[in-house]
PDB file of N, CA and C in Angstrom:
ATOM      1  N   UNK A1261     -89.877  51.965-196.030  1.00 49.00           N
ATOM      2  CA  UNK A1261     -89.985  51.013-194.947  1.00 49.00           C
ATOM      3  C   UNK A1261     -89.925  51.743-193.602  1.00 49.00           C
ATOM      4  N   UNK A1262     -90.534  51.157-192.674  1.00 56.00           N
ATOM      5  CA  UNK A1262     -90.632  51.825-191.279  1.00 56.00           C
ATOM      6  C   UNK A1262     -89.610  51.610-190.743  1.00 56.00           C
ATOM      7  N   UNK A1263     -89.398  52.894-189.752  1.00 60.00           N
ATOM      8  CA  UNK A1263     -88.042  52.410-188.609  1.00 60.00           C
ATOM      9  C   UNK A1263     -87.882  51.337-187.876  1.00 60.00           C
ATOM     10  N   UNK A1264     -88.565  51.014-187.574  1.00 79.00           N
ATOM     11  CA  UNK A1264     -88.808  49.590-186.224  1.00 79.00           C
ATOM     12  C   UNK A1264     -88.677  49.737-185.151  1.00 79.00           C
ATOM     13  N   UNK A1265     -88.174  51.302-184.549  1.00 86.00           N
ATOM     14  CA  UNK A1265     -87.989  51.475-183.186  1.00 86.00           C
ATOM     15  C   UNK A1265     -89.229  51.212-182.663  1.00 86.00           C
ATOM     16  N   UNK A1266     -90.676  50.875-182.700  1.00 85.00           N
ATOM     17  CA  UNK A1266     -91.394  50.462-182.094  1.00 85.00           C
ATOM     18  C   UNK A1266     -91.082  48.958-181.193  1.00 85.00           C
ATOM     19  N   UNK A1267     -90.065  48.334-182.136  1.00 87.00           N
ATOM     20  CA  UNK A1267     -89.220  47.271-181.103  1.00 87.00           C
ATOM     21  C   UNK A1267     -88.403  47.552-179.925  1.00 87.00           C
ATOM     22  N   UNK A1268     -87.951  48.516-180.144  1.00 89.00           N
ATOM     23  CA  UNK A1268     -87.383  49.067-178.795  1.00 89.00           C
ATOM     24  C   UNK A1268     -87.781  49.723-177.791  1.00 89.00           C
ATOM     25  N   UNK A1269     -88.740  50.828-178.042  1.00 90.00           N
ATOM     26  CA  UNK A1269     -89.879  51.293-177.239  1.00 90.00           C
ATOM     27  C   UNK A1269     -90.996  50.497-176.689  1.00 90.00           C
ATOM     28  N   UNK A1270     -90.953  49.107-176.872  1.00 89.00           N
ATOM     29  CA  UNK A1270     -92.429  48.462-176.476  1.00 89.00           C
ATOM     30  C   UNK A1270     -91.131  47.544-174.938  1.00 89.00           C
ATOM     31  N   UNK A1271     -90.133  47.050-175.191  1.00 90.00           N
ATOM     32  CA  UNK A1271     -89.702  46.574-173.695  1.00 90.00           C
ATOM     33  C   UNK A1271     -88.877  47.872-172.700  1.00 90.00           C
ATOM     34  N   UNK A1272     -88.852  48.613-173.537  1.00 92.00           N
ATOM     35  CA  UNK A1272     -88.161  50.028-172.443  1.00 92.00           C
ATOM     36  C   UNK A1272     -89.713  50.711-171.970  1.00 92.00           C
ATOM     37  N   UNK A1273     -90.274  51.082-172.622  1.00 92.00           N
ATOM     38  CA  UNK A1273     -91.424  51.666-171.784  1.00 92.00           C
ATOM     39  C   UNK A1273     -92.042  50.727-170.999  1.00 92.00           C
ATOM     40  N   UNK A1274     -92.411  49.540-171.360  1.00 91.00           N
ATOM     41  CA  UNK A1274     -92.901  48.867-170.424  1.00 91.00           C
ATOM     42  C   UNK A1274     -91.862  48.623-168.887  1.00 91.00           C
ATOM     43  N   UNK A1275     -90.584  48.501-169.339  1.00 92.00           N
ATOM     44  CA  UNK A1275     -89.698  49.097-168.086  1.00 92.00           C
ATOM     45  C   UNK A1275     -89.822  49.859-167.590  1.00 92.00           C
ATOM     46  N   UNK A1276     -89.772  51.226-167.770  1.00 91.00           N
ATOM     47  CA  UNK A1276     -90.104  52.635-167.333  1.00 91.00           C
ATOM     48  C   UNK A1276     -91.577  52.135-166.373  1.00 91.00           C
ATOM     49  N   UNK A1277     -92.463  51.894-166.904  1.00 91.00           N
ATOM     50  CA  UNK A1277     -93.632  51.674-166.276  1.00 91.00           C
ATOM     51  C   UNK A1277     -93.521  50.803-164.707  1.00 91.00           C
ATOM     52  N   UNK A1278     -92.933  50.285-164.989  1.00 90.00           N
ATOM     53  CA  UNK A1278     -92.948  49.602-163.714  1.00 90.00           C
ATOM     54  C   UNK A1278     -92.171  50.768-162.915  1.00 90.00           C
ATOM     55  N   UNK A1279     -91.134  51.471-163.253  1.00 90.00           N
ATOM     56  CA  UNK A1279     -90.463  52.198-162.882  1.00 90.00           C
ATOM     57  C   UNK A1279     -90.970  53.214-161.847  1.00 90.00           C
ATOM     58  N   UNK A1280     -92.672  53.348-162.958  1.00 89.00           N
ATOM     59  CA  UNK A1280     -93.686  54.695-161.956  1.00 89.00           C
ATOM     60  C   UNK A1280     -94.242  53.801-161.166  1.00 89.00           C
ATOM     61  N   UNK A1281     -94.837  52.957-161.231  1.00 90.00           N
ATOM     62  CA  UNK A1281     -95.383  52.301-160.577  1.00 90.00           C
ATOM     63  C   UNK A1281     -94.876  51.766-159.170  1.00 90.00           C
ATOM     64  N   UNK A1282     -93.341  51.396-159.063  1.00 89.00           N
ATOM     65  CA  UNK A1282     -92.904  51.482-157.652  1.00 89.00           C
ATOM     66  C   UNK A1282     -92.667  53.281-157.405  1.00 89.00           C
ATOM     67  N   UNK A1283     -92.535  54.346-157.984  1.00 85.00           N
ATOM     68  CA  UNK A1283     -92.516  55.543-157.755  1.00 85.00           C
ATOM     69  C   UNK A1283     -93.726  55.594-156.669  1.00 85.00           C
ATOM     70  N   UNK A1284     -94.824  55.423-157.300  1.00 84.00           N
ATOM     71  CA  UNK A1284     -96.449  55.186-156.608  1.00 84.00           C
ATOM     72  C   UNK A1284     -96.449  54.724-155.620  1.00 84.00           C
ATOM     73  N   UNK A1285     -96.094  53.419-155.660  1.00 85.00           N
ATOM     74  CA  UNK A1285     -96.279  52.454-154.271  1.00 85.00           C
ATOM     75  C   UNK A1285     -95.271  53.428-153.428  1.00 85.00           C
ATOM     76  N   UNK A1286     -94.099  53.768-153.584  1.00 83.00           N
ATOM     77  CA  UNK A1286     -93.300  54.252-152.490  1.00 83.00           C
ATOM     78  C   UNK A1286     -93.328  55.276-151.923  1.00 83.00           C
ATOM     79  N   UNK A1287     -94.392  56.199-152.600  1.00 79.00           N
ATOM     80  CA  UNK A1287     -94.975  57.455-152.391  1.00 79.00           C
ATOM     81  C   UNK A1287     -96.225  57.210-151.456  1.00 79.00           C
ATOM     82  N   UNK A1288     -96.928  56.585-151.838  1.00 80.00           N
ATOM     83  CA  UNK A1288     -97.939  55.802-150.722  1.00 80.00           C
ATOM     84  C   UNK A1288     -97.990  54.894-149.905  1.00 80.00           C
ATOM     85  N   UNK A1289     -96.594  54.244-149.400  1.00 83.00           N
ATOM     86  CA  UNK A1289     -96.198  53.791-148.509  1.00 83.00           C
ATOM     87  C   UNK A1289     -95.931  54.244-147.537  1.00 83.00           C
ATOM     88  N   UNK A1290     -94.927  55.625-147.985  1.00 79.00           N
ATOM     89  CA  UNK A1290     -93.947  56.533-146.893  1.00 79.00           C
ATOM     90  C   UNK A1290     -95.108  57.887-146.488  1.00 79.00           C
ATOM     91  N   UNK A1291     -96.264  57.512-146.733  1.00 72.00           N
ATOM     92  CA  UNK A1291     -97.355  58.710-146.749  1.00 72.00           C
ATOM     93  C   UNK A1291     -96.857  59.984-147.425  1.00 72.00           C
ATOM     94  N   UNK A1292     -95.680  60.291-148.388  1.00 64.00           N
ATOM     95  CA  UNK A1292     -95.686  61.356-148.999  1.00 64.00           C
ATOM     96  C   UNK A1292     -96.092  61.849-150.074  1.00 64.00           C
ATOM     97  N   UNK A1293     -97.674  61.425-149.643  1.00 60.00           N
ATOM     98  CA  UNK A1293     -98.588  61.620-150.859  1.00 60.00           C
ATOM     99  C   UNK A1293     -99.806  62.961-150.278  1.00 60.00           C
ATOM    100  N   UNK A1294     -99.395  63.439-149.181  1.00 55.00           N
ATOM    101  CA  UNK A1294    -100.556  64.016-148.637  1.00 55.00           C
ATOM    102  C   UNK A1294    -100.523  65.446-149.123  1.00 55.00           C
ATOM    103  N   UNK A1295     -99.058  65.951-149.538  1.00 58.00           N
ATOM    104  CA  UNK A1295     -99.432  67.626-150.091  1.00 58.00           C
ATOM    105  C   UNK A1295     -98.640  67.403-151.607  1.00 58.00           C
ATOM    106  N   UNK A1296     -98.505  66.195-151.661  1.00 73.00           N
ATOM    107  CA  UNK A1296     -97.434  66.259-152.749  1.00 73.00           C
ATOM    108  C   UNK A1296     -98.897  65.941-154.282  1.00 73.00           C
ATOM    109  N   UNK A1297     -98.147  66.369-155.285  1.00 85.00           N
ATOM    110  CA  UNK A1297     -98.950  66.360-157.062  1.00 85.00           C
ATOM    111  C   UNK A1297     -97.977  65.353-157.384  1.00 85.00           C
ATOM    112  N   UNK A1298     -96.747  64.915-156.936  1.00 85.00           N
ATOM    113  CA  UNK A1298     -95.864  63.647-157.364  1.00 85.00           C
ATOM    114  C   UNK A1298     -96.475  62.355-158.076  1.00 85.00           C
ATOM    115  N   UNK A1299     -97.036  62.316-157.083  1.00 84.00           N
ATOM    116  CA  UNK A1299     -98.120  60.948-157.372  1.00 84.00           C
ATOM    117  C   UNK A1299     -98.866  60.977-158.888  1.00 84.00           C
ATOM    118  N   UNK A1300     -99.655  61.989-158.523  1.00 88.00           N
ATOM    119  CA  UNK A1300    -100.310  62.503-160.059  1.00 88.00           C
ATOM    120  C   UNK A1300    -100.090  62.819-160.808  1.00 88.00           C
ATOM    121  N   UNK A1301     -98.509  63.292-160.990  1.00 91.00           N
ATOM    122  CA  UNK A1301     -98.025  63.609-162.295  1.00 91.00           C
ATOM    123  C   UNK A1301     -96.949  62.263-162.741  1.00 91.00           C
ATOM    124  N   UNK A1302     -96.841  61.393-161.787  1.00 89.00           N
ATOM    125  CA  UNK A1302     -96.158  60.059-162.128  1.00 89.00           C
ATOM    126  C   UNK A1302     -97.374  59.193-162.352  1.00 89.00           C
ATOM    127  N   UNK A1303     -98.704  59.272-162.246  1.00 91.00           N
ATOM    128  CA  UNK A1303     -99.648  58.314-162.687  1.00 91.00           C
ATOM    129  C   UNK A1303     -99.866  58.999-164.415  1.00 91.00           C
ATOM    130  N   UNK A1304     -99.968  59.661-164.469  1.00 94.00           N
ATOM    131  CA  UNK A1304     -99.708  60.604-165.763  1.00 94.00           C
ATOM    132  C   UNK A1304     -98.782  59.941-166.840  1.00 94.00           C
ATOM    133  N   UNK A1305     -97.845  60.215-166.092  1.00 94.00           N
ATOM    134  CA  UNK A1305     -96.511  59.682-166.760  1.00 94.00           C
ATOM    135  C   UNK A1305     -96.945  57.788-167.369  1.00 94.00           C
ATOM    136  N   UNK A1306     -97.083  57.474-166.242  1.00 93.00           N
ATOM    137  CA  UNK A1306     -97.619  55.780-166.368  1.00 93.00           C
ATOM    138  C   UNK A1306     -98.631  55.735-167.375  1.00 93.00           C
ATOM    139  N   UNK A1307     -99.910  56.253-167.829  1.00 95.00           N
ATOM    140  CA  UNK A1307    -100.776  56.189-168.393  1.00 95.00           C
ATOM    141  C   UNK A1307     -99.830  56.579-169.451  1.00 95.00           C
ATOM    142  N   UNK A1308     -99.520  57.602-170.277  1.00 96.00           N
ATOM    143  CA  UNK A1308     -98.587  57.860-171.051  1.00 96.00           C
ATOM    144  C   UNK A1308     -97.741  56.538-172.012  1.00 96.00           C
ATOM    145  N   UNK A1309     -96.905  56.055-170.623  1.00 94.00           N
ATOM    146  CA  UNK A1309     -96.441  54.773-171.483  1.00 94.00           C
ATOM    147  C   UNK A1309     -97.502  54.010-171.874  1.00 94.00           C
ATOM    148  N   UNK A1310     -98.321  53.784-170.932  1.00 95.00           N
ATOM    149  CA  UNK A1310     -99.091  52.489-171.293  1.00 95.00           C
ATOM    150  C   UNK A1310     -99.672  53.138-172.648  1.00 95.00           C
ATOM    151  N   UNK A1311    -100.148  54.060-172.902  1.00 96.00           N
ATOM    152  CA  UNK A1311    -100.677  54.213-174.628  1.00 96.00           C
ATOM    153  C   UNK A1311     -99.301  54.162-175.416  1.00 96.00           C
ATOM    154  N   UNK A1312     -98.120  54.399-174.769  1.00 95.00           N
ATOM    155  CA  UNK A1312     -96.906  54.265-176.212  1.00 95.00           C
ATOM    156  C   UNK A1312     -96.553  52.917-176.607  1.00 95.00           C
ATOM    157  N   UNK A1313     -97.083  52.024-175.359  1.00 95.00           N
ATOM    158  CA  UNK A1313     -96.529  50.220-175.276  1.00 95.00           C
ATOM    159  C   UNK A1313     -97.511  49.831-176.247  1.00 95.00           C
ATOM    160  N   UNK A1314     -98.947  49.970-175.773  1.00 95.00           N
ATOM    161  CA  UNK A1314    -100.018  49.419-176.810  1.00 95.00           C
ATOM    162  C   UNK A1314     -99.832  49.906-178.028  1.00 95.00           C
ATOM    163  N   UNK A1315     -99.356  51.658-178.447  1.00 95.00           N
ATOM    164  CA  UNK A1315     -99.216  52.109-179.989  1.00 95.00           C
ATOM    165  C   UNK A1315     -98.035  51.067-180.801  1.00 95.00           C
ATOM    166  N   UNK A1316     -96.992  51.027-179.478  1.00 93.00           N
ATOM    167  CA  UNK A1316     -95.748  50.040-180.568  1.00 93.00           C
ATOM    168  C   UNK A1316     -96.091  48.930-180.645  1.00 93.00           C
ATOM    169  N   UNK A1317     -96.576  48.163-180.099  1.00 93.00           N
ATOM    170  CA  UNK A1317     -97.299  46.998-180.353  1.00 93.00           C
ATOM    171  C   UNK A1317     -98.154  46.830-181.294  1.00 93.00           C
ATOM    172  N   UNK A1318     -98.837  47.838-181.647  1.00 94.00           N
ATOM    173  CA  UNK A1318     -99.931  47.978-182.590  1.00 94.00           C
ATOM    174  C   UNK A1318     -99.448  47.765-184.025  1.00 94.00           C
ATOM    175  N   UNK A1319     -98.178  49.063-183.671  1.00 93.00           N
ATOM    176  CA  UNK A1319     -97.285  49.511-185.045  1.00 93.00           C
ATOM    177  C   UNK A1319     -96.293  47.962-185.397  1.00 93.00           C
ATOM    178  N   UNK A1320     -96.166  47.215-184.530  1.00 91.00           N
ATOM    179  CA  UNK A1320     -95.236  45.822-184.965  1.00 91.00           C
ATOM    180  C   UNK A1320     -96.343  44.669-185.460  1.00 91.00           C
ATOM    181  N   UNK A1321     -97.477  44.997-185.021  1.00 92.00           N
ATOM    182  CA  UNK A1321     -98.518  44.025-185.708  1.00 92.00           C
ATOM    183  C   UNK A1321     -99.188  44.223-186.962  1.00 92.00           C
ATOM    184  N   UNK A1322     -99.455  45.779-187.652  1.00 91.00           N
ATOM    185  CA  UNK A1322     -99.465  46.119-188.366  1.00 91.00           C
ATOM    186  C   UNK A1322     -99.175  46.067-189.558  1.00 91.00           C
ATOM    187  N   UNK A1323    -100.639  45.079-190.388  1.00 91.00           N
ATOM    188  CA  UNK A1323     -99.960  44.589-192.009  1.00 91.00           C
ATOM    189  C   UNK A1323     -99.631  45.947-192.829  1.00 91.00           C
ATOM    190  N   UNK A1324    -100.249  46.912-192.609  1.00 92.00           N
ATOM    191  CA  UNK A1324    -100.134  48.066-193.394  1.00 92.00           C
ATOM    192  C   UNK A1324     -99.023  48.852-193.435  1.00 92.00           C
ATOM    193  N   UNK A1325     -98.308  49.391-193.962  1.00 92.00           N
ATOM    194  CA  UNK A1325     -96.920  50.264-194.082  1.00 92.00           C
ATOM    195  C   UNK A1325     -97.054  51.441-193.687  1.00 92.00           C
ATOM    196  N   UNK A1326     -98.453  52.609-194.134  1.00 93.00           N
ATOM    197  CA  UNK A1326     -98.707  53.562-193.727  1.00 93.00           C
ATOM    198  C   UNK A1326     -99.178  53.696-192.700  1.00 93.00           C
ATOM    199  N   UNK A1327    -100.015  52.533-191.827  1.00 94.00           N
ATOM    200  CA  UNK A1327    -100.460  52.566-190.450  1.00 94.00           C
ATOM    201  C   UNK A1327     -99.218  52.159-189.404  1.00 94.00           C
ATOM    202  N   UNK A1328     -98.148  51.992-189.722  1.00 93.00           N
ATOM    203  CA  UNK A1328     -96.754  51.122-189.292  1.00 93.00           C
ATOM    204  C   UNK A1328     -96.237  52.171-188.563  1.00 93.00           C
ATOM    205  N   UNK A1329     -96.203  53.033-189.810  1.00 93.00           N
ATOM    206  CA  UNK A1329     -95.218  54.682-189.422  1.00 93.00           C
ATOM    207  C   UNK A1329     -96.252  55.426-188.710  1.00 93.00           C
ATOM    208  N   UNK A1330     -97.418  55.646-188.678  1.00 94.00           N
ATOM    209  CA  UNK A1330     -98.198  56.413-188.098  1.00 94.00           C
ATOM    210  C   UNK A1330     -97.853  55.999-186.079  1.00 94.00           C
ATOM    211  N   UNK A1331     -98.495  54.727-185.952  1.00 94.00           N
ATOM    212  CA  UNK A1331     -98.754  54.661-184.629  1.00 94.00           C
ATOM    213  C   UNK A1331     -96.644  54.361-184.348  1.00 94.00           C
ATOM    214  N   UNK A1332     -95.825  54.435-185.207  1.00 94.00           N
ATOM    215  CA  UNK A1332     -94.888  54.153-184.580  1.00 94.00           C
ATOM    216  C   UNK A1332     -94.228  55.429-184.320  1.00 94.00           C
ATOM    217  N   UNK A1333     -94.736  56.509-184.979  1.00 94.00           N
ATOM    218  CA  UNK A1333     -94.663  58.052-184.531  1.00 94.00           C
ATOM    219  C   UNK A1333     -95.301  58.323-183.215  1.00 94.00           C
ATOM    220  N   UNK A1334     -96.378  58.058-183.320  1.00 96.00           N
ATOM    221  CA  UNK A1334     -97.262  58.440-182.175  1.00 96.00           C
ATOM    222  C   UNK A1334     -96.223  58.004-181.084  1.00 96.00           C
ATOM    223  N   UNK A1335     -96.211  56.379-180.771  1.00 94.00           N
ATOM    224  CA  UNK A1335     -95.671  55.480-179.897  1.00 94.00           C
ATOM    225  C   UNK A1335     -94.248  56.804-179.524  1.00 94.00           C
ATOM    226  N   UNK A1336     -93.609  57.256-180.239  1.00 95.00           N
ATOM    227  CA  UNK A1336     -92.137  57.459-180.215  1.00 95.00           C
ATOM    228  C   UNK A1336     -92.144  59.121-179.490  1.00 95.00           C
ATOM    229  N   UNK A1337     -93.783  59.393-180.240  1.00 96.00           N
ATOM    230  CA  UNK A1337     -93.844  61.377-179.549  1.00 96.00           C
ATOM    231  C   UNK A1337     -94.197  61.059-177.838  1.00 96.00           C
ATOM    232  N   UNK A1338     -94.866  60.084-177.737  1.00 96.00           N
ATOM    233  CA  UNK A1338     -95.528  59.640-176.183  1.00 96.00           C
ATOM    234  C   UNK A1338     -94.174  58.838-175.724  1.00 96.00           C
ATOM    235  N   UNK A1339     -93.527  58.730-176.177  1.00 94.00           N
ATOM    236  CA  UNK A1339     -92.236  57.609-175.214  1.00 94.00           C
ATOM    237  C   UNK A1339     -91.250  58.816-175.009  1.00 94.00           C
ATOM    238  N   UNK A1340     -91.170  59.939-176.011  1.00 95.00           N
ATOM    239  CA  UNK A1340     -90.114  60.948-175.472  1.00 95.00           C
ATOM    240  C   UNK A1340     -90.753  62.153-174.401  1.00 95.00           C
ATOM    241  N   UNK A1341     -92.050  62.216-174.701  1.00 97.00           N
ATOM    242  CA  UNK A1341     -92.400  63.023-173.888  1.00 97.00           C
ATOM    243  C   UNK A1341     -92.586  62.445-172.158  1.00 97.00           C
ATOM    244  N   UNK A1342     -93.163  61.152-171.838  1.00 95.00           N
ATOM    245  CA  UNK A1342     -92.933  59.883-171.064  1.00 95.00           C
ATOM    246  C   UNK A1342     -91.601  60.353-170.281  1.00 95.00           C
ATOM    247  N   UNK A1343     -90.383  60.103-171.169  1.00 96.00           N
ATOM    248  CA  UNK A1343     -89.097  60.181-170.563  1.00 96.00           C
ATOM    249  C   UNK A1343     -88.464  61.706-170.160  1.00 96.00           C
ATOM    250  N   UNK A1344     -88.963  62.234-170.683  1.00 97.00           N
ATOM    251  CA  UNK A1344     -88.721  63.661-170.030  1.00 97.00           C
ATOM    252  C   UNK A1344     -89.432  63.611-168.777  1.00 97.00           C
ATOM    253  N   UNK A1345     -90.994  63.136-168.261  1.00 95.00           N
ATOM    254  CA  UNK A1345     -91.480  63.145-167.267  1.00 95.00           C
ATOM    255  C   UNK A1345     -91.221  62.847-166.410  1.00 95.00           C
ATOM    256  N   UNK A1346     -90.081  61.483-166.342  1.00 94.00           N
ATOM    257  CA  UNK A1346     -89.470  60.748-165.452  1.00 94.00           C
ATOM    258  C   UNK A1346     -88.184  61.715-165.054  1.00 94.00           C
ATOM    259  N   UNK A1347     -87.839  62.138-165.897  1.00 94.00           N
ATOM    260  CA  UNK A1347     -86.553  62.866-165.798  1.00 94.00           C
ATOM    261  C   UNK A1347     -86.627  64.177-164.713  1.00 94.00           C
ATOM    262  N   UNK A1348     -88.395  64.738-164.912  1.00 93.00           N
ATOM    263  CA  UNK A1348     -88.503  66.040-163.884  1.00 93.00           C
ATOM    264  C   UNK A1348     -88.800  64.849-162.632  1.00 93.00           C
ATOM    265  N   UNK A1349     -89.691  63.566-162.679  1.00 90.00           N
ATOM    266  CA  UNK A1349     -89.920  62.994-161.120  1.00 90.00           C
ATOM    267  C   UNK A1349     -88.668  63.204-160.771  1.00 90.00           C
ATOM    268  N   UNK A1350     -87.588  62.414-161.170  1.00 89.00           N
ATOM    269  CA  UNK A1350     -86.357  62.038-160.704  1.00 89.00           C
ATOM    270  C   UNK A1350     -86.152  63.116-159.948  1.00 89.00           C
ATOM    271  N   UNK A1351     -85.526  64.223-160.638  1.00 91.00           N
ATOM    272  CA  UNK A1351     -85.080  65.519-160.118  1.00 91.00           C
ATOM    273  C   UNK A1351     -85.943  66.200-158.924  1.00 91.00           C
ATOM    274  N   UNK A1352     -87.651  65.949-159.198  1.00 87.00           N
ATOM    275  CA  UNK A1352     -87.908  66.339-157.868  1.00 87.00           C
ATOM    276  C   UNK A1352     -88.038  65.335-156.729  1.00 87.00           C
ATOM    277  N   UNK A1353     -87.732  63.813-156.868  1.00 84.00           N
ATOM    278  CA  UNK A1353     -88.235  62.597-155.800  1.00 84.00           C
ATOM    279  C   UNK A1353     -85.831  63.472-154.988  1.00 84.00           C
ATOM    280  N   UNK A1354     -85.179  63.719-155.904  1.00 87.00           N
ATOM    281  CA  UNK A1354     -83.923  63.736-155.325  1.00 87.00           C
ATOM    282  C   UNK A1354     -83.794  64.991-154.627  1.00 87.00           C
ATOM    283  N   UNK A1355     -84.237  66.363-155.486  1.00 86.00           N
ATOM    284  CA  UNK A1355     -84.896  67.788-154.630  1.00 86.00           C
ATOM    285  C   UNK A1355     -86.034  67.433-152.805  1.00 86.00           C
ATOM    286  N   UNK A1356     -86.671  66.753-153.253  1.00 79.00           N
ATOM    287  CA  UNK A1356     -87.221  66.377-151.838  1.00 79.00           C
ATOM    288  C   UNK A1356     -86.748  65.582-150.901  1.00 79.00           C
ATOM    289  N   UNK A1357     -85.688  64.479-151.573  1.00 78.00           N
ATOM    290  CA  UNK A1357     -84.946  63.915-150.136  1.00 78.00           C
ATOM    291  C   UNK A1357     -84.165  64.598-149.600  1.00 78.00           C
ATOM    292  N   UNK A1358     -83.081  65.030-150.505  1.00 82.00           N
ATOM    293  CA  UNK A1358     -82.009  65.713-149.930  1.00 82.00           C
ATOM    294  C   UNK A1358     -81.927  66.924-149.197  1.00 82.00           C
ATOM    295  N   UNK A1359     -83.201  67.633-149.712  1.00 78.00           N
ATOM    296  CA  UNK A1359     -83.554  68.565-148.640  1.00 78.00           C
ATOM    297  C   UNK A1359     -84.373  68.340-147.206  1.00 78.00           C
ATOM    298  N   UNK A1360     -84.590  67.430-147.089  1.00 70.00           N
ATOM    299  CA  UNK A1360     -85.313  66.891-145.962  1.00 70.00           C
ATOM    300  C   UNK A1360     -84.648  66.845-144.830  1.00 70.00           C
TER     301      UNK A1360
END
């Protein structure tokens, strides 16, 4: 039987997502988008979830058992790699204020 963490990864990433997404807006609000890769490696990040939200979703709709575990792997390699990404924004959105 499959894990089911695809239940848990489909409302946390979709959290996270919004997460980049005001990252974005606030980066292109405050114009510190003009020398910065921030932006682009947090739209990155965003695209990322959005394929791990649709894979766990996929994997919870999924009559099949062997297609269950597949995309709920996938979903789970893209949601940890996802959260590490956020983890370097963080560190550099807090490296760039505080040095400012």
């Amino acid at each position: 039987m499959a894990n089911k963490t695809s239940q848990h990864i489909l409302p946390t990433a979709s959290n996270l997502l919004g997460f980049c997404l005001i990252v974005i807006t606030s980066l292109h609000i405050s114009s510190a988008t003009v020398n910065s890769i921030l932006d682009e490696f947090t739209s990155i990040v965003a695209a990322l979830l959005c394929v791990s939200v649709m894979l766990s979703f996929f994997s919870i709709k999924s009559k099949s058992e062997t297609w269950t575990r597949r995309l709920e792997l996938a979903a789970e390699i893209l949601f940890g790699i996802s959260i590490t990404g956020i983890g370097i924004i963080v560190v550099v959105l807090l490296h760039k204020f505080w040095l400012q």
